[in-house]
């Protein structure tokens, strides 16, 4: 997919959605938008290259959890992840974020926690 607004939108108040194996290049907003979604949305093995704003947006994500794993976000103009309002239970695992703001933007009430293997 190329030259879209949000390459993928998981619409408002949806749950149990899977978004996988997509490639979006040069879209004019976010790579994927999970804004205002409900529980158990999963995003994996996608490539979002050069989105005009952010790679992954969840602002806010309501009810959690959301799973974002094994994705590539390359060269966003703003940031690789956008969470401006304190989303609940978003898990970012094994993603590749490359850009001038590669670390996920998280709200002041959130934290990044490492996962240790047993």
PDB file of C-alpha atoms in Angstrom:
ATOM      1  CA  UNK A   1       0.000   0.000   0.000  1.00  0.00           C
ATOM      2  CA  UNK A   2       1.296   3.459  -0.676  1.00  0.00           C
ATOM      3  CA  UNK A   3       0.165   7.084  -0.574  1.00  0.00           C
ATOM      4  CA  UNK A   4      -2.756   6.509   1.792  1.00  0.00           C
ATOM      5  CA  UNK A   5      -3.760   8.615   4.825  1.00  0.00           C
ATOM      6  CA  UNK A   6      -3.605   6.172   7.750  1.00  0.00           C
ATOM      7  CA  UNK A   7      -2.334   3.058   6.039  1.00  0.00           C
ATOM      8  CA  UNK A   8      -4.388   0.890   8.423  1.00  0.00           C
ATOM      9  CA  UNK A   9      -7.101   2.039  10.831  1.00  0.00           C
ATOM     10  CA  UNK A  10      -8.530  -0.229  13.485  1.00  0.00           C
ATOM     11  CA  UNK A  11     -11.717   1.715  13.887  1.00  0.00           C
ATOM     12  CA  UNK A  12     -13.123   3.224  17.037  1.00  0.00           C
ATOM     13  CA  UNK A  13     -14.519   0.842  19.652  1.00  0.00           C
ATOM     14  CA  UNK A  14     -13.411  -2.404  17.983  1.00  0.00           C
ATOM     15  CA  UNK A  15     -11.867  -5.428  19.659  1.00  0.00           C
ATOM     16  CA  UNK A  16     -10.279  -8.754  18.719  1.00  0.00           C
ATOM     17  CA  UNK A  17      -8.795  -7.484  15.452  1.00  0.00           C
ATOM     18  CA  UNK A  18      -5.670  -8.832  13.748  1.00  0.00           C
ATOM     19  CA  UNK A  19      -3.537  -6.684  11.454  1.00  0.00           C
ATOM     20  CA  UNK A  20      -0.621  -8.569   9.980  1.00  0.00           C
ATOM     21  CA  UNK A  21       1.691  -8.914   6.998  1.00  0.00           C
ATOM     22  CA  UNK A  22       1.080  -5.479   5.446  1.00  0.00           C
ATOM     23  CA  UNK A  23       3.558  -3.148   3.810  1.00  0.00           C
ATOM     24  CA  UNK A  24       2.770   0.567   3.741  1.00  0.00           C
ATOM     25  CA  UNK A  25       5.093   3.093   2.140  1.00  0.00           C
ATOM     26  CA  UNK A  26       4.900   6.907   2.171  1.00  0.00           C
ATOM     27  CA  UNK A  27       1.440   7.341   3.656  1.00  0.00           C
ATOM     28  CA  UNK A  28       0.275  10.828   4.653  1.00  0.00           C
ATOM     29  CA  UNK A  29      -0.578  10.186   8.331  1.00  0.00           C
ATOM     30  CA  UNK A  30       0.155   7.239  10.675  1.00  0.00           C
ATOM     31  CA  UNK A  31       1.229   3.751   9.663  1.00  0.00           C
ATOM     32  CA  UNK A  32      -1.456   2.163  11.814  1.00  0.00           C
ATOM     33  CA  UNK A  33      -3.972   3.872  14.043  1.00  0.00           C
ATOM     34  CA  UNK A  34      -5.439   2.018  17.033  1.00  0.00           C
ATOM     35  CA  UNK A  35      -6.987   5.164  18.517  1.00  0.00           C
ATOM     36  CA  UNK A  36      -9.956   4.511  20.818  1.00  0.00           C
ATOM     37  CA  UNK A  37      -9.918   0.749  20.176  1.00  0.00           C
ATOM     38  CA  UNK A  38     -10.954  -1.800  22.779  1.00  0.00           C
ATOM     39  CA  UNK A  39      -9.313  -5.027  23.972  1.00  0.00           C
ATOM     40  CA  UNK A  40      -7.205  -7.667  22.255  1.00  0.00           C
ATOM     41  CA  UNK A  41      -6.123  -5.972  19.066  1.00  0.00           C
ATOM     42  CA  UNK A  42      -2.981  -7.480  17.604  1.00  0.00           C
ATOM     43  CA  UNK A  43      -0.572  -5.909  15.113  1.00  0.00           C
ATOM     44  CA  UNK A  44       2.313  -8.013  13.847  1.00  0.00           C
ATOM     45  CA  UNK A  45       4.781  -8.485  10.998  1.00  0.00           C
ATOM     46  CA  UNK A  46       3.939  -5.212   9.248  1.00  0.00           C
ATOM     47  CA  UNK A  47       6.249  -2.698   7.592  1.00  0.00           C
ATOM     48  CA  UNK A  48       5.501   0.997   7.839  1.00  0.00           C
ATOM     49  CA  UNK A  49       8.110   2.925   5.860  1.00  0.00           C
ATOM     50  CA  UNK A  50       8.262   6.728   5.811  1.00  0.00           C
ATOM     51  CA  UNK A  51       4.885   7.587   7.330  1.00  0.00           C
ATOM     52  CA  UNK A  52       4.290  11.346   7.338  1.00  0.00           C
ATOM     53  CA  UNK A  53       3.463  11.379  11.054  1.00  0.00           C
ATOM     54  CA  UNK A  54       3.882   8.298  13.292  1.00  0.00           C
ATOM     55  CA  UNK A  55       4.391   4.592  12.776  1.00  0.00           C
ATOM     56  CA  UNK A  56       1.963   3.259  15.380  1.00  0.00           C
ATOM     57  CA  UNK A  57      -0.680   5.425  17.070  1.00  0.00           C
ATOM     58  CA  UNK A  58      -2.703   4.520  20.145  1.00  0.00           C
ATOM     59  CA  UNK A  59      -4.003   7.721  21.668  1.00  0.00           C
ATOM     60  CA  UNK A  60      -5.697   6.627  23.736  1.00  0.00           C
ATOM     61  CA  UNK A  61      -6.089   2.891  23.617  1.00  0.00           C
ATOM     62  CA  UNK A  62      -9.033   1.969  25.850  1.00  0.00           C
ATOM     63  CA  UNK A  63      -9.380  -1.223  27.842  1.00  0.00           C
ATOM     64  CA  UNK A  64      -6.247  -2.979  26.602  1.00  0.00           C
ATOM     65  CA  UNK A  65      -4.388  -5.056  25.997  1.00  0.00           C
ATOM     66  CA  UNK A  66      -2.991  -4.284  22.565  1.00  0.00           C
ATOM     67  CA  UNK A  67      -0.133  -6.340  21.193  1.00  0.00           C
ATOM     68  CA  UNK A  68       2.322  -4.756  18.757  1.00  0.00           C
ATOM     69  CA  UNK A  69       5.094  -7.176  17.850  1.00  0.00           C
ATOM     70  CA  UNK A  70       7.618  -7.910  15.076  1.00  0.00           C
ATOM     71  CA  UNK A  71       6.849  -4.753  13.072  1.00  0.00           C
ATOM     72  CA  UNK A  72       9.179  -2.365  11.245  1.00  0.00           C
ATOM     73  CA  UNK A  73       8.721   1.394  11.434  1.00  0.00           C
ATOM     74  CA  UNK A  74      11.282   3.226   9.323  1.00  0.00           C
ATOM     75  CA  UNK A  75      11.695   6.994   8.947  1.00  0.00           C
ATOM     76  CA  UNK A  76       8.555   8.589  10.414  1.00  0.00           C
ATOM     77  CA  UNK A  77       8.541  12.398  10.495  1.00  0.00           C
ATOM     78  CA  UNK A  78       7.230  12.605  14.073  1.00  0.00           C
ATOM     79  CA  UNK A  79       7.875   9.438  16.069  1.00  0.00           C
ATOM     80  CA  UNK A  80       7.752   5.682  15.779  1.00  0.00           C
ATOM     81  CA  UNK A  81       4.955   5.341  18.366  1.00  0.00           C
ATOM     82  CA  UNK A  82       2.396   7.875  19.536  1.00  0.00           C
ATOM     83  CA  UNK A  83       0.673   7.673  22.920  1.00  0.00           C
ATOM     84  CA  UNK A  84      -0.160  11.157  24.111  1.00  0.00           C
ATOM     85  CA  UNK A  85      -2.957  10.356  26.565  1.00  0.00           C
ATOM     86  CA  UNK A  86      -1.879   7.366  28.626  1.00  0.00           C
ATOM     87  CA  UNK A  87      -3.147   4.238  26.942  1.00  0.00           C
ATOM     88  CA  UNK A  88      -3.793   1.150  29.020  1.00  0.00           C
ATOM     89  CA  UNK A  89      -1.904  -2.115  28.525  1.00  0.00           C
ATOM     90  CA  UNK A  90      -0.044  -1.746  25.244  1.00  0.00           C
ATOM     91  CA  UNK A  91       2.697  -4.324  24.738  1.00  0.00           C
ATOM     92  CA  UNK A  92       5.506  -3.479  22.298  1.00  0.00           C
ATOM     93  CA  UNK A  93       7.633  -6.586  21.708  1.00  0.00           C
ATOM     94  CA  UNK A  94      10.463  -7.224  19.192  1.00  0.00           C
ATOM     95  CA  UNK A  95       9.738  -4.243  16.935  1.00  0.00           C
ATOM     96  CA  UNK A  96      12.310  -2.389  14.856  1.00  0.00           C
ATOM     97  CA  UNK A  97      11.990   1.389  15.166  1.00  0.00           C
ATOM     98  CA  UNK A  98      14.337   3.552  13.078  1.00  0.00           C
ATOM     99  CA  UNK A  99      13.957   7.318  13.041  1.00  0.00           C
ATOM    100  CA  UNK A 100      14.978  10.519  14.770  1.00  0.00           C
ATOM    101  CA  UNK A 101      12.562   9.664  17.615  1.00  0.00           C
ATOM    102  CA  UNK A 102      12.911   5.896  17.663  1.00  0.00           C
ATOM    103  CA  UNK A 103      11.941   5.377  21.313  1.00  0.00           C
ATOM    104  CA  UNK A 104       8.212   5.079  21.868  1.00  0.00           C
ATOM    105  CA  UNK A 105       6.523   8.233  23.168  1.00  0.00           C
ATOM    106  CA  UNK A 106       4.768   7.223  26.328  1.00  0.00           C
ATOM    107  CA  UNK A 107       2.742   9.296  28.720  1.00  0.00           C
ATOM    108  CA  UNK A 108       4.078  10.373  32.110  1.00  0.00           C
ATOM    109  CA  UNK A 109       1.913   7.721  33.803  1.00  0.00           C
ATOM    110  CA  UNK A 110       3.323   4.845  31.736  1.00  0.00           C
ATOM    111  CA  UNK A 111       6.576   2.973  31.936  1.00  0.00           C
ATOM    112  CA  UNK A 112       8.759   0.794  29.768  1.00  0.00           C
ATOM    113  CA  UNK A 113       9.421  -2.516  31.471  1.00  0.00           C
ATOM    114  CA  UNK A 114      11.909  -5.175  30.338  1.00  0.00           C
ATOM    115  CA  UNK A 115      10.769  -8.749  29.869  1.00  0.00           C
ATOM    116  CA  UNK A 116      13.201 -11.324  31.235  1.00  0.00           C
ATOM    117  CA  UNK A 117      13.272 -14.871  29.948  1.00  0.00           C
ATOM    118  CA  UNK A 118      13.227 -17.621  32.578  1.00  0.00           C
TER     119      UNK A 118
END
